[in-house]
Amino acid sequence: MNMKLKGRVWVIEREGKLIDDIDTDMIYHNQYLHITDKKEMAKYAFSNLEGWKDFYEKAEEGDVIIAGENFGCGSSRQHAVDCFLAIGIKAIIAKSFGAIYKRNAINSGMAVLECSSIDRAGLKNGDIIEINLLNGEIKKDSKTIAKAKPMSIVQTNIYKAGGLFSYAKSI
Amino acid sequence: MSSVIEKIFQMHTREKVEVGNTIWIDIDLRTARDFAGAKVVENLIENYEGNYVDDAKKTFFTFDCNAPANTIGYANNQQICREFARKNKIKVFDVNRGIGSHVVIEEGLAYPGVTAVGTDSHFNILGAIGAFGQGMGDVDIAFVFKTGKTWFEVPPTVKVNFIGIPDGKWSAKDLALLCVKELKNKVLGKSIEFYGDILEKLSMAGRITLSSMVTEMGGIVGFIPPNKEIISFCEKRSGKKIEPVYADKDADYEKEIDIDVSNLEPLIALPGNPANVKRVSELPYTEINSVFIGSCTNGRTEDIFSVSKIIKGRKISENVMMKIVPATREVWQELLEKGVIKELFSAGAIISHAGCGGCASGQIGMTGEGEVQVSTSNRNFKGKQGAGDTYLASPETAAVSGLLGYIGGIDEYEVEG
Ligand code: SF4
């Protein structure tokens, strides 16, 4: 698994400010919990988040999500990660995560980085960034614009294996 | 020296427990509920061959979200779990038993010092009895079913000291709401330990109320040091001699937060955000349509008993539908035997069988657009309990509001002893 990623960003903001406390119902509403086909889940990513309901139409494989504090707080539903994986979202960078959400994401092989200064990195929708998962460095136009907390060794190993189940087979 | 979570972790791992380290810990109690249980089963079958559970005696299904199922989706999920359980000799606490996180306490499966996980984001309720509980997604839980272990980043601990003892009318829910308001964003991803004289006033039900809302505070788990009552309850239920885990006197806390509770009074969270907490007494006149009493936060015998003390011999406002859902079958039985069910029924309440119903999209219905509800549950995000507006309050405030037809304080009613 490549520890350096490059992708186009979606800055999940409202009125110029990263939205904090985006909960799992805003990411993936409970009315779609019965869906088991992952491809189908993609359609409902952020479909209950004011201003971002058309995310599925805009986002593309390889994109990166930039979010505020406490991203993914709320319930333990895996769908809230799966819907992004189904689109092909490569990484989520947030100021902080809901604890369960962060676990779910890592276990599913999504790259997640905590970066308290990401709101000051001057990112706009469509910017291309490079992320180094090993040291947490985030670059734009080859310049370092923010430094995230690197993932721990266990988390990195799970990510590298492509998720918890594949990791389990490797130990 | 070590905080409660560090000690419990250290008892369950060979690695060195240090804040910030990611370690593997052994999980004593592994559960899945009807909500994500079918996904857990699917993950296991997809990823492992034949040998799915590390230890069937430590593994359980608890059906509580939608019990009995009122959608085909849930009914299917429950059936998938039942069949898997039968083949793998796993016990199911089925749709008649109640909310899983409470059932494991009643059954003596969770007790001070154990580690437990479930597909329920309020599984950290177990902090109420000094145990480590954690809600996780279906991938995590499948892995724990299979291996008996999980990884955890050791979180820092915040010590919360309650100062003073209030003398007016207050309940554990008011304390919990105050904590959500005061601690929101200060304990994100952290373990909490609660201390203070006020805790001695809290029975097990009250402790469950406080710990259940640690999720809304943003914390990982909130530990309340077990007192004699808790220890003897857990000993009786588990049949084990219990050595509770307490923090070292000189434990390393990341910070200490003092919360003055000497003027605690009835509080209420406004629709949409559990942290938007106001005093009931400062709320403008607000008419309501429904009241929901129950959930893992306020569905215990004591909670429903205090409702009955207020409404018995009176009539619920004819504009209000009052829905009452005991947390577990055991609670139901106690209420039945004490004659409480009759009082509630005569006052006009609807009483459903045990479970989450009313909190999740369960068996006792949801709110419609424009409907205003007072709920004793723990979350009022838009959509969680229906399309209406949900206020969060104590059972007492909910009961009084049900009588009045608008949100009102306990002071408006005389309550006998
Ligand atoms: S009562 Fe509500 S919050 Fe508690 S476990 Fe059930 S659905 Fe979750």
Coordinates of C-alpha atoms and ligand atoms in Angstrom, one line a residue:
Chain A
M1 CA 0.0 0.0 0.0
N2 CA 1.4 3.4 -1.0
M3 CA 2.1 5.6 1.9
K4 CA 2.1 8.7 -0.2
L5 CA -1.2 9.8 -1.6
K6 CA -2.1 12.6 -4.1
G7 CA -5.7 13.8 -4.6
R8 CA -8.1 16.5 -5.2
V9 CA -9.7 18.0 -2.1
W10 CA -13.3 18.7 -1.0
V11 CA -13.3 21.2 1.8
I12 CA -16.4 20.5 3.8
E13 CA -17.2 24.0 4.8
R14 CA -20.2 26.3 5.2
E15 CA -19.9 30.1 5.0
G16 CA -16.1 29.8 4.8
K17 CA -15.6 27.7 7.8
L18 CA -15.0 24.0 8.1
I19 CA -18.2 22.3 9.5
D20 CA -17.6 20.8 13.0
D21 CA -19.5 17.9 14.5
I22 CA -20.7 16.3 11.3
D23 CA -22.4 13.3 12.7
T24 CA -23.0 9.9 11.2
D25 CA -26.6 10.7 10.3
M26 CA -25.5 13.7 8.3
I27 CA -22.9 11.5 6.5
Y28 CA -25.2 8.5 6.0
H29 CA -28.7 8.9 7.3
N30 CA -30.3 6.0 9.2
Q31 CA -33.1 5.7 6.6
Y32 CA -30.6 4.0 4.3
L33 CA -29.2 1.6 6.8
H34 CA -30.9 -1.4 5.3
I35 CA -28.8 -1.0 2.2
T36 CA -26.1 -3.7 2.0
D37 CA -24.7 -3.1 -1.5
K38 CA -21.7 -0.9 -1.1
K39 CA -22.0 0.7 -4.5
E40 CA -25.5 1.8 -3.7
M41 CA -24.3 3.4 -0.4
A42 CA -22.1 5.8 -2.4
K43 CA -25.2 7.7 -3.5
Y44 CA -26.1 8.7 0.0
A45 CA -22.7 10.0 1.2
F46 CA -23.4 13.4 2.8
S47 CA -26.9 13.3 1.5
N48 CA -28.2 14.6 4.8
L49 CA -25.6 17.4 5.2
E50 CA -27.0 20.8 4.4
G51 CA -25.1 22.3 1.4
W52 CA -23.4 19.0 0.5
K53 CA -26.3 16.9 -0.6
D54 CA -25.0 16.6 -4.1
F55 CA -21.6 15.3 -3.0
Y56 CA -22.1 12.0 -4.7
E57 CA -22.5 13.7 -8.1
K58 CA -19.4 15.9 -7.6
A59 CA -16.9 13.6 -6.0
E60 CA -14.7 11.3 -7.9
E61 CA -12.4 8.4 -7.2
G62 CA -9.2 9.4 -5.6
D63 CA -10.6 12.6 -3.9
V64 CA -9.7 13.6 -0.4
I65 CA -12.1 15.0 2.2
I66 CA -11.1 17.9 4.5
A67 CA -13.3 18.3 7.6
G68 CA -13.6 20.1 10.9
E69 CA -13.7 18.9 14.5
N70 CA -15.3 15.7 15.7
F71 CA -15.9 14.3 12.2
G72 CA -18.2 11.2 12.3
C73 CA -19.4 11.6 15.8
G74 CA -22.6 9.7 16.6
S75 CA -23.4 6.1 15.9
S76 CA -21.1 3.2 15.1
R77 CA -22.5 2.5 11.7
Q78 CA -19.9 1.3 9.2
H79 CA -22.0 2.7 6.3
A80 CA -20.7 6.1 7.1
V81 CA -17.2 5.0 6.1
D82 CA -18.3 2.5 3.4
C83 CA -20.2 5.2 1.4
F84 CA -17.0 7.1 0.9
L85 CA -15.0 4.0 0.1
A86 CA -17.6 3.2 -2.5
I87 CA -17.0 6.5 -4.2
G88 CA -13.3 5.9 -4.0
I89 CA -12.4 8.6 -1.5
K90 CA -8.8 8.0 -0.6
A91 CA -8.3 9.9 2.6
I92 CA -10.1 12.0 5.2
I93 CA -8.2 14.7 6.9
A94 CA -10.1 16.3 9.8
K95 CA -9.3 18.5 12.8
S96 CA -10.4 15.6 14.9
F97 CA -12.6 12.5 14.6
G98 CA -15.3 10.8 16.6
A99 CA -13.4 7.9 18.2
I100 CA -15.6 5.1 16.7
Y101 CA -15.6 6.7 13.3
K102 CA -11.8 6.8 13.2
R103 CA -11.6 3.1 14.1
N104 CA -14.1 2.1 11.5
A105 CA -12.2 4.1 8.9
I106 CA -8.8 2.6 9.7
N107 CA -10.3 -0.9 9.9
S108 CA -11.7 -0.5 6.5
G109 CA -8.5 0.6 5.0
M110 CA -9.3 4.3 4.7
A111 CA -6.5 6.7 5.4
V112 CA -7.4 9.1 8.2
L113 CA -5.3 11.9 9.5
E114 CA -5.9 14.2 12.4
C115 CA -4.6 17.7 11.7
S116 CA -5.6 20.5 14.0
S117 CA -4.3 23.2 11.7
I118 CA -5.9 22.0 8.5
D119 CA -8.4 25.0 8.6
R120 CA -5.4 27.3 8.3
A121 CA -3.8 25.6 5.3
G122 CA -5.8 27.8 2.9
L123 CA -7.3 24.9 0.9
K124 CA -10.0 25.4 -1.6
N125 CA -12.2 22.8 -3.4
G126 CA -10.3 21.3 -6.3
D127 CA -6.8 21.9 -4.9
I128 CA -4.5 19.0 -5.4
I129 CA -2.6 17.9 -2.3
E130 CA 0.0 15.3 -1.5
I131 CA -0.1 13.5 1.8
N132 CA 2.7 11.5 3.4
L133 CA 1.0 9.1 5.8
L134 CA 4.2 8.1 7.5
N135 CA 5.2 11.6 8.7
G136 CA 1.8 13.4 8.4
E137 CA 3.1 16.0 6.0
I138 CA 0.5 17.6 3.7
K139 CA 1.9 19.5 0.7
K140 CA 0.4 21.7 -2.1
D141 CA 2.5 22.7 -5.1
S142 CA 5.4 20.9 -3.3
K143 CA 5.2 23.2 -0.4
T144 CA 4.3 21.9 3.1
I145 CA 1.0 23.5 4.1
A146 CA 0.1 21.5 7.2
K147 CA 1.4 18.8 9.5
A148 CA -0.9 16.1 10.7
K149 CA -0.4 13.6 13.4
P150 CA 1.0 10.4 11.7
M151 CA -1.0 7.2 12.1
S152 CA 0.4 4.9 14.9
I153 CA 2.3 1.7 13.9
V154 CA -0.7 -0.6 14.5
Q155 CA -3.0 1.7 12.5
T156 CA -0.4 2.0 9.7
N157 CA -0.1 -1.8 9.6
I158 CA -3.8 -2.3 9.3
Y159 CA -4.0 0.4 6.6
K160 CA -1.1 -1.2 4.7
A161 CA -2.8 -4.6 4.8
G162 CA -5.9 -3.0 3.3
G163 CA -8.1 -3.3 6.4
L164 CA -8.5 -5.3 9.6
F165 CA -9.5 -8.6 8.0
S166 CA -6.6 -8.8 5.7
Y167 CA -4.4 -7.6 8.5
A168 CA -5.7 -10.5 10.7
K169 CA -4.6 -13.0 8.1
S170 CA -1.1 -11.5 8.1
I171 CA -0.5 -12.0 11.9
Chain B
M1 CA 0.6 6.2 38.2
S2 CA -2.4 4.8 36.5
S3 CA -6.0 5.9 35.9
V4 CA -8.9 3.4 35.7
I5 CA -8.7 2.8 32.0
E6 CA -5.0 2.3 32.1
K7 CA -5.4 -0.2 34.9
I8 CA -8.2 -2.1 33.2
F9 CA -6.2 -2.2 30.0
Q10 CA -3.0 -3.4 31.8
M11 CA -5.0 -6.3 33.2
H12 CA -5.9 -7.3 29.6
T13 CA -2.7 -6.9 27.7
R14 CA 1.0 -7.9 27.9
E15 CA 2.1 -4.7 26.2
K16 CA 3.0 -1.6 28.1
V17 CA 0.0 0.6 28.6
E18 CA 0.9 4.2 28.1
V19 CA -1.2 7.1 27.0
G20 CA -0.9 7.5 23.2
N21 CA 0.3 3.9 22.6
T22 CA -1.8 1.7 20.4
I23 CA -2.0 -1.7 22.1
W24 CA -3.9 -5.0 21.7
I25 CA -6.3 -5.8 24.5
D26 CA -8.2 -8.9 25.4
I27 CA -12.0 -8.5 25.4
D28 CA -14.0 -10.4 28.0
L29 CA -17.4 -9.8 26.6
R30 CA -18.3 -9.6 22.9
T31 CA -21.7 -8.7 21.7
A32 CA -23.6 -7.6 18.6
R33 CA -27.1 -6.3 18.4
D34 CA -29.8 -6.6 15.7
F35 CA -28.7 -3.3 14.1
A36 CA -25.3 -4.3 12.9
G37 CA -25.3 -8.0 13.9
A38 CA -26.1 -9.3 10.5
K39 CA -23.2 -7.3 9.1
V40 CA -21.0 -8.9 11.7
V41 CA -22.1 -12.3 10.6
E42 CA -21.6 -11.4 7.0
N43 CA -18.1 -10.2 7.7
L44 CA -17.2 -13.4 9.5
I45 CA -18.5 -15.6 6.8
E46 CA -16.8 -13.6 4.1
N47 CA -13.4 -13.5 5.7
Y48 CA -12.9 -16.6 7.7
E49 CA -13.6 -20.2 6.9
G50 CA -15.7 -22.2 9.3
N51 CA -14.1 -21.2 12.5
Y52 CA -15.9 -17.9 13.4
V53 CA -15.7 -17.4 17.1
D54 CA -12.8 -17.4 19.5
D55 CA -15.0 -18.3 22.5
A56 CA -18.8 -18.8 22.2
K57 CA -19.3 -18.5 26.0
K58 CA -18.0 -14.9 25.9
T59 CA -20.0 -14.0 22.8
F60 CA -23.7 -12.9 22.6
F61 CA -26.3 -11.3 20.4
T62 CA -28.7 -8.8 22.0
F63 CA -31.7 -7.7 20.0
D64 CA -32.9 -4.3 21.1
C65 CA -33.1 -1.8 18.3
N66 CA -36.2 -3.0 16.7
A67 CA -37.8 -5.5 19.0
P68 CA -39.8 -7.3 17.7
A69 CA -38.9 -6.2 14.2
N70 CA -41.4 -3.9 12.5
T71 CA -39.5 -3.8 9.2
I72 CA -38.6 -6.8 7.1
G73 CA -35.0 -5.6 7.0
Y74 CA -34.7 -5.9 10.8
A75 CA -36.6 -9.1 10.8
N76 CA -34.2 -10.6 8.3
N77 CA -31.2 -9.3 10.2
Q78 CA -32.4 -10.9 13.4
Q79 CA -33.0 -14.2 11.6
I80 CA -29.5 -14.2 10.1
C81 CA -28.1 -13.7 13.6
R82 CA -30.3 -16.3 15.2
E83 CA -29.2 -18.9 12.6
F84 CA -25.6 -18.1 12.9
A85 CA -25.9 -18.2 16.7
R86 CA -27.5 -21.6 16.7
K87 CA -24.8 -23.1 14.5
N88 CA -22.0 -21.6 16.6
K89 CA -23.6 -22.1 20.0
I90 CA -23.8 -18.4 20.8
K91 CA -26.5 -17.3 23.2
V92 CA -29.1 -14.8 21.9
F93 CA -30.9 -12.4 24.2
D94 CA -33.8 -12.1 21.8
V95 CA -36.4 -9.4 21.2
N96 CA -38.1 -10.0 24.5
R97 CA -35.1 -9.3 26.7
G98 CA -34.4 -5.5 26.4
I99 CA -31.5 -3.1 25.8
G100 CA -28.2 -5.1 25.4
S101 CA -26.0 -2.8 27.5
H102 CA -28.4 -3.2 30.4
V103 CA -29.0 -6.9 29.9
V104 CA -25.3 -7.7 30.2
I105 CA -25.3 -5.9 33.6
E106 CA -28.4 -7.7 34.8
E107 CA -27.1 -11.1 33.6
G108 CA -23.9 -10.6 35.5
L109 CA -21.8 -10.8 32.3
A110 CA -20.4 -7.3 32.8
Y111 CA -19.0 -6.3 36.2
P112 CA -16.3 -4.0 37.5
G113 CA -13.0 -4.4 35.7
V114 CA -14.1 -6.3 32.6
T115 CA -13.6 -5.2 29.0
A116 CA -16.7 -5.4 26.8
V117 CA -17.6 -4.4 23.2
G118 CA -20.8 -4.2 21.2
T119 CA -22.2 -2.7 18.1
D120 CA -23.9 0.0 20.2
S121 CA -22.4 3.5 20.5
H122 CA -23.7 3.7 24.1
F123 CA -21.9 0.5 25.2
N124 CA -19.6 2.7 27.3
I125 CA -22.6 2.8 29.7
L126 CA -20.7 0.1 31.5
G127 CA -18.5 2.8 33.0
A128 CA -21.4 3.1 35.5
I129 CA -20.3 -0.1 37.1
G130 CA -16.6 0.5 36.7
A131 CA -16.2 -1.7 33.6
F132 CA -14.7 -0.7 30.2
G133 CA -17.4 -0.8 27.5
Q134 CA -17.0 0.4 24.0
G135 CA -19.3 0.7 20.9
M136 CA -17.7 -0.3 17.7
G137 CA -18.6 -0.9 14.0
D138 CA -19.3 -4.3 12.5
V139 CA -15.8 -4.8 11.1
D140 CA -14.3 -4.3 14.6
I141 CA -16.9 -6.5 16.2
A142 CA -16.5 -9.3 13.7
F143 CA -12.7 -9.2 14.4
V144 CA -13.3 -9.4 18.1
F145 CA -15.8 -12.3 17.7
K146 CA -13.1 -14.1 15.8
T147 CA -9.9 -13.3 17.8
G148 CA -11.1 -12.1 21.2
K149 CA -8.9 -9.0 20.9
T150 CA -9.0 -5.5 19.6
W151 CA -6.6 -2.6 19.2
F152 CA -6.9 0.5 21.2
E153 CA -5.2 3.8 21.4
V154 CA -4.8 4.4 25.1
P155 CA -6.6 7.7 25.7
P156 CA -5.6 10.3 28.2
T157 CA -7.9 10.6 31.2
V158 CA -9.7 13.7 32.4
K159 CA -10.8 13.8 36.1
V160 CA -14.1 15.5 36.6
N161 CA -14.8 16.7 40.2
F162 CA -18.4 17.5 41.1
I163 CA -18.3 20.2 43.8
G164 CA -21.2 20.5 46.3
I165 CA -24.5 18.7 46.6
P166 CA -27.7 20.4 45.3
D167 CA -30.6 20.6 47.7
G168 CA -33.4 21.4 45.3
K169 CA -35.2 19.0 43.0
W170 CA -32.7 17.4 40.5
S171 CA -32.1 14.0 38.9
A172 CA -29.2 12.1 37.5
K173 CA -30.4 13.3 34.0
D174 CA -30.0 16.9 35.0
L175 CA -26.4 16.1 36.1
A176 CA -25.8 14.3 32.8
L177 CA -27.1 17.2 30.7
L178 CA -25.0 19.6 32.7
C179 CA -21.9 17.5 32.0
V180 CA -22.7 17.4 28.2
K181 CA -22.9 21.2 28.3
E182 CA -19.8 21.7 30.4
L183 CA -17.6 19.0 28.9
K184 CA -18.5 19.1 25.3
N185 CA -15.3 19.5 23.3
K186 CA -13.1 19.2 26.4
V187 CA -13.1 15.5 26.6
L188 CA -13.1 14.5 23.0
G189 CA -11.6 11.0 22.6
K190 CA -10.7 10.9 26.3
S191 CA -11.5 8.7 29.2
I192 CA -13.4 10.4 32.0
E193 CA -13.4 9.6 35.7
F194 CA -16.2 11.2 37.8
Y195 CA -15.7 12.0 41.5
G196 CA -17.6 14.0 44.1
D197 CA -20.1 13.6 46.9
I198 CA -23.1 13.8 44.6
L199 CA -22.3 10.4 43.2
E200 CA -23.1 8.8 46.5
K201 CA -26.7 10.0 45.9
L202 CA -26.8 8.1 42.7
S203 CA -28.1 4.5 42.6
M204 CA -27.2 2.2 39.8
A205 CA -29.9 3.7 37.6
G206 CA -28.6 7.2 38.1
R207 CA -25.0 6.1 37.4
I208 CA -26.2 4.5 34.2
T209 CA -27.9 7.8 33.2
L210 CA -24.7 9.7 33.7
S211 CA -22.4 7.2 32.0
S212 CA -24.7 6.8 29.1
M213 CA -24.3 10.4 28.0
V214 CA -20.5 10.3 27.9
T215 CA -21.0 9.5 24.2
E216 CA -22.7 12.9 23.8
M217 CA -20.0 14.5 25.9
G218 CA -17.6 13.2 23.2
G219 CA -15.7 11.0 25.7
I220 CA -14.6 7.4 25.2
V221 CA -16.0 6.1 28.5
G222 CA -16.9 7.7 31.9
F223 CA -16.0 5.7 35.0
I224 CA -17.8 6.1 38.3
P225 CA -16.0 4.4 41.2
P226 CA -18.2 1.4 42.2
N227 CA -19.6 1.8 45.7
K228 CA -20.9 -1.0 48.0
E229 CA -24.3 -1.2 46.3
I230 CA -22.8 -1.7 42.9
I231 CA -20.3 -4.2 44.1
S232 CA -22.8 -6.3 45.9
F233 CA -25.3 -6.1 43.0
C234 CA -22.6 -7.3 40.5
E235 CA -21.4 -10.0 42.9
K236 CA -24.9 -11.3 43.3
R237 CA -25.5 -11.3 39.5
S238 CA -22.2 -12.7 38.4
G239 CA -21.6 -15.1 41.2
K240 CA -18.1 -13.9 41.4
K241 CA -16.0 -12.2 44.1
I242 CA -15.4 -8.7 42.7
E243 CA -12.3 -6.6 43.0
P244 CA -13.2 -3.3 41.6
V245 CA -10.6 -1.3 39.8
Y246 CA -9.9 2.2 41.2
A247 CA -7.5 4.8 40.0
D248 CA -4.2 5.2 41.8
K249 CA -4.2 8.1 44.2
D250 CA -1.5 9.8 42.1
A251 CA -2.8 8.8 38.7
D252 CA -1.6 11.0 35.8
Y253 CA -4.6 12.9 34.6
E254 CA -4.4 15.1 31.5
K255 CA -6.5 17.7 33.3
E256 CA -9.0 18.1 36.1
I257 CA -12.3 19.9 35.6
D258 CA -14.4 21.1 38.5
I259 CA -18.1 21.3 38.0
D260 CA -20.1 23.1 40.6
V261 CA -23.3 21.2 41.1
S262 CA -24.6 22.9 44.2
N263 CA -27.2 24.8 42.3
L264 CA -28.2 21.9 40.0
E265 CA -31.8 22.2 38.8
P266 CA -34.0 20.6 36.1
L267 CA -32.3 21.1 32.7
I268 CA -33.4 20.5 29.1
A269 CA -31.5 20.1 25.8
L270 CA -33.1 22.0 22.9
P271 CA -33.9 20.1 19.7
G272 CA -31.0 19.2 17.4
N273 CA -28.1 19.2 19.8
P274 CA -27.7 17.5 23.2
A275 CA -25.2 20.1 24.3
N276 CA -27.6 23.0 23.8
V277 CA -28.8 22.9 27.4
K278 CA -31.0 25.4 29.2
R279 CA -32.7 25.6 32.5
V280 CA -36.3 24.3 32.3
S281 CA -37.3 27.4 34.2
E282 CA -36.0 29.8 31.6
L283 CA -37.7 28.1 28.7
P284 CA -40.5 30.1 27.0
Y285 CA -43.9 28.5 26.9
T286 CA -43.6 25.5 24.6
E287 CA -46.5 23.3 23.8
I288 CA -45.7 19.6 23.2
N289 CA -47.4 16.7 21.4
S290 CA -45.6 13.7 22.8
V291 CA -43.5 12.4 25.6
F292 CA -41.1 9.5 25.3
I293 CA -39.8 7.9 28.5
G294 CA -37.3 5.1 28.2
S295 CA -34.0 4.4 26.4
C296 CA -30.6 3.2 27.8
T297 CA -30.3 6.6 29.5
N298 CA -33.6 6.6 31.5
G299 CA -35.4 3.3 31.1
R300 CA -34.8 1.7 34.5
T301 CA -37.3 0.9 37.1
E302 CA -36.4 3.9 39.2
D303 CA -36.8 6.3 36.3
I304 CA -40.2 5.0 35.4
F305 CA -41.1 4.9 39.1
S306 CA -40.5 8.6 39.4
V307 CA -42.8 9.2 36.4
S308 CA -45.5 7.2 38.1
K309 CA -45.1 9.1 41.3
I310 CA -45.9 12.3 39.4
I311 CA -48.7 11.1 37.1
K312 CA -50.5 8.6 39.2
G313 CA -54.1 9.6 40.0
R314 CA -53.8 12.3 37.4
K315 CA -54.5 12.4 33.7
I316 CA -52.0 13.1 31.0
S317 CA -53.0 16.1 28.9
E318 CA -55.3 15.1 26.2
N319 CA -53.1 16.8 23.7
V320 CA -50.1 14.6 24.6
M321 CA -49.3 11.0 23.7
M322 CA -47.0 9.6 26.4
K323 CA -45.0 6.5 25.4
I324 CA -43.2 4.5 28.0
V325 CA -40.7 1.8 27.2
P326 CA -38.9 0.0 30.0
A327 CA -35.2 -0.8 29.2
T328 CA -35.4 -4.5 29.9
R329 CA -37.8 -7.3 30.7
E330 CA -36.6 -7.4 34.2
V331 CA -37.6 -3.7 34.6
W332 CA -41.0 -4.5 33.1
Q333 CA -41.5 -7.2 35.6
E334 CA -40.6 -5.0 38.6
L335 CA -43.0 -2.4 37.4
L336 CA -45.7 -4.9 37.0
E337 CA -45.2 -6.4 40.4
K338 CA -45.1 -3.0 42.1
G339 CA -48.4 -2.0 40.4
V340 CA -46.7 0.8 38.5
I341 CA -47.9 -0.3 35.1
K342 CA -51.5 0.1 36.2
E343 CA -50.9 3.6 37.5
L344 CA -49.2 4.6 34.2
F345 CA -51.9 3.0 32.1
S346 CA -54.7 4.7 34.1
A347 CA -53.1 8.1 33.6
G348 CA -53.3 7.5 29.9
A349 CA -49.8 6.3 29.0
I350 CA -48.9 3.8 26.2
I351 CA -46.6 1.2 27.5
S352 CA -44.6 -1.0 25.2
H353 CA -42.4 -4.0 25.7
A354 CA -38.7 -3.6 26.6
G355 CA -36.1 -2.3 24.1
C356 CA -34.9 0.9 22.5
G357 CA -38.2 1.6 20.9
G358 CA -38.9 5.3 20.6
C359 CA -35.2 6.1 20.8
A360 CA -34.1 4.2 17.7
S361 CA -36.7 3.8 14.9
G362 CA -38.3 1.1 17.0
Q363 CA -41.6 -0.5 17.9
I364 CA -43.3 2.4 19.6
G365 CA -43.3 4.8 16.7
M366 CA -41.5 8.0 15.8
T367 CA -42.3 11.7 15.6
G368 CA -43.9 13.3 12.6
E369 CA -42.9 16.6 11.0
G370 CA -43.8 19.5 13.2
E371 CA -44.4 17.2 16.3
V372 CA -42.8 18.4 19.5
Q373 CA -41.6 15.8 21.8
V374 CA -40.0 15.7 25.2
S375 CA -37.7 12.6 25.4
T376 CA -35.7 11.1 28.2
S377 CA -33.3 9.6 25.7
N378 CA -29.7 10.8 25.0
R379 CA -29.7 12.2 21.5
N380 CA -31.9 14.6 19.7
F381 CA -30.1 14.9 16.4
K382 CA -32.5 15.6 13.6
G383 CA -34.1 12.5 12.4
K384 CA -33.0 10.2 15.2
Q385 CA -36.4 9.9 16.9
G386 CA -38.4 10.9 13.9
A387 CA -39.0 14.0 11.8
G388 CA -40.2 16.2 14.8
D389 CA -38.4 18.3 17.3
T390 CA -37.1 16.5 20.3
Y391 CA -36.2 18.0 23.7
L392 CA -34.1 15.9 26.1
A393 CA -35.0 16.0 29.8
S394 CA -35.3 13.9 32.9
P395 CA -38.2 11.5 33.5
E396 CA -39.6 14.0 36.1
T397 CA -39.6 16.9 33.6
A398 CA -41.0 14.7 30.9
A399 CA -43.8 13.5 33.2
V400 CA -44.8 17.0 34.4
S401 CA -44.7 18.2 30.8
G402 CA -47.0 15.3 29.8
L403 CA -49.5 16.4 32.4
L404 CA -49.3 20.1 31.5
G405 CA -49.3 19.8 27.7
Y406 CA -46.3 22.2 27.7
I407 CA -42.7 22.0 28.9
G408 CA -42.9 22.6 32.6
G409 CA -40.9 22.1 35.8
I410 CA -41.4 19.7 38.6
D411 CA -42.1 22.7 40.9
E412 CA -45.5 22.9 39.3
Y413 CA -46.6 19.7 40.9
E414 CA -46.8 18.3 44.4
V415 CA -45.3 14.8 44.5
E416 CA -45.9 12.5 47.3
G417 CA -42.8 11.1 49.2
Ligands
SF4_1 S1 -31.9 3.3 23.7 FE1 -31.3 4.6 22.0 S2 -29.2 5.3 22.4 FE2 -29.7 3.6 23.8 S3 -28.9 1.8 22.8 FE3 -31.0 2.0 22.2 S4 -31.0 3.1 20.3 FE4 -29.0 3.4 21.3

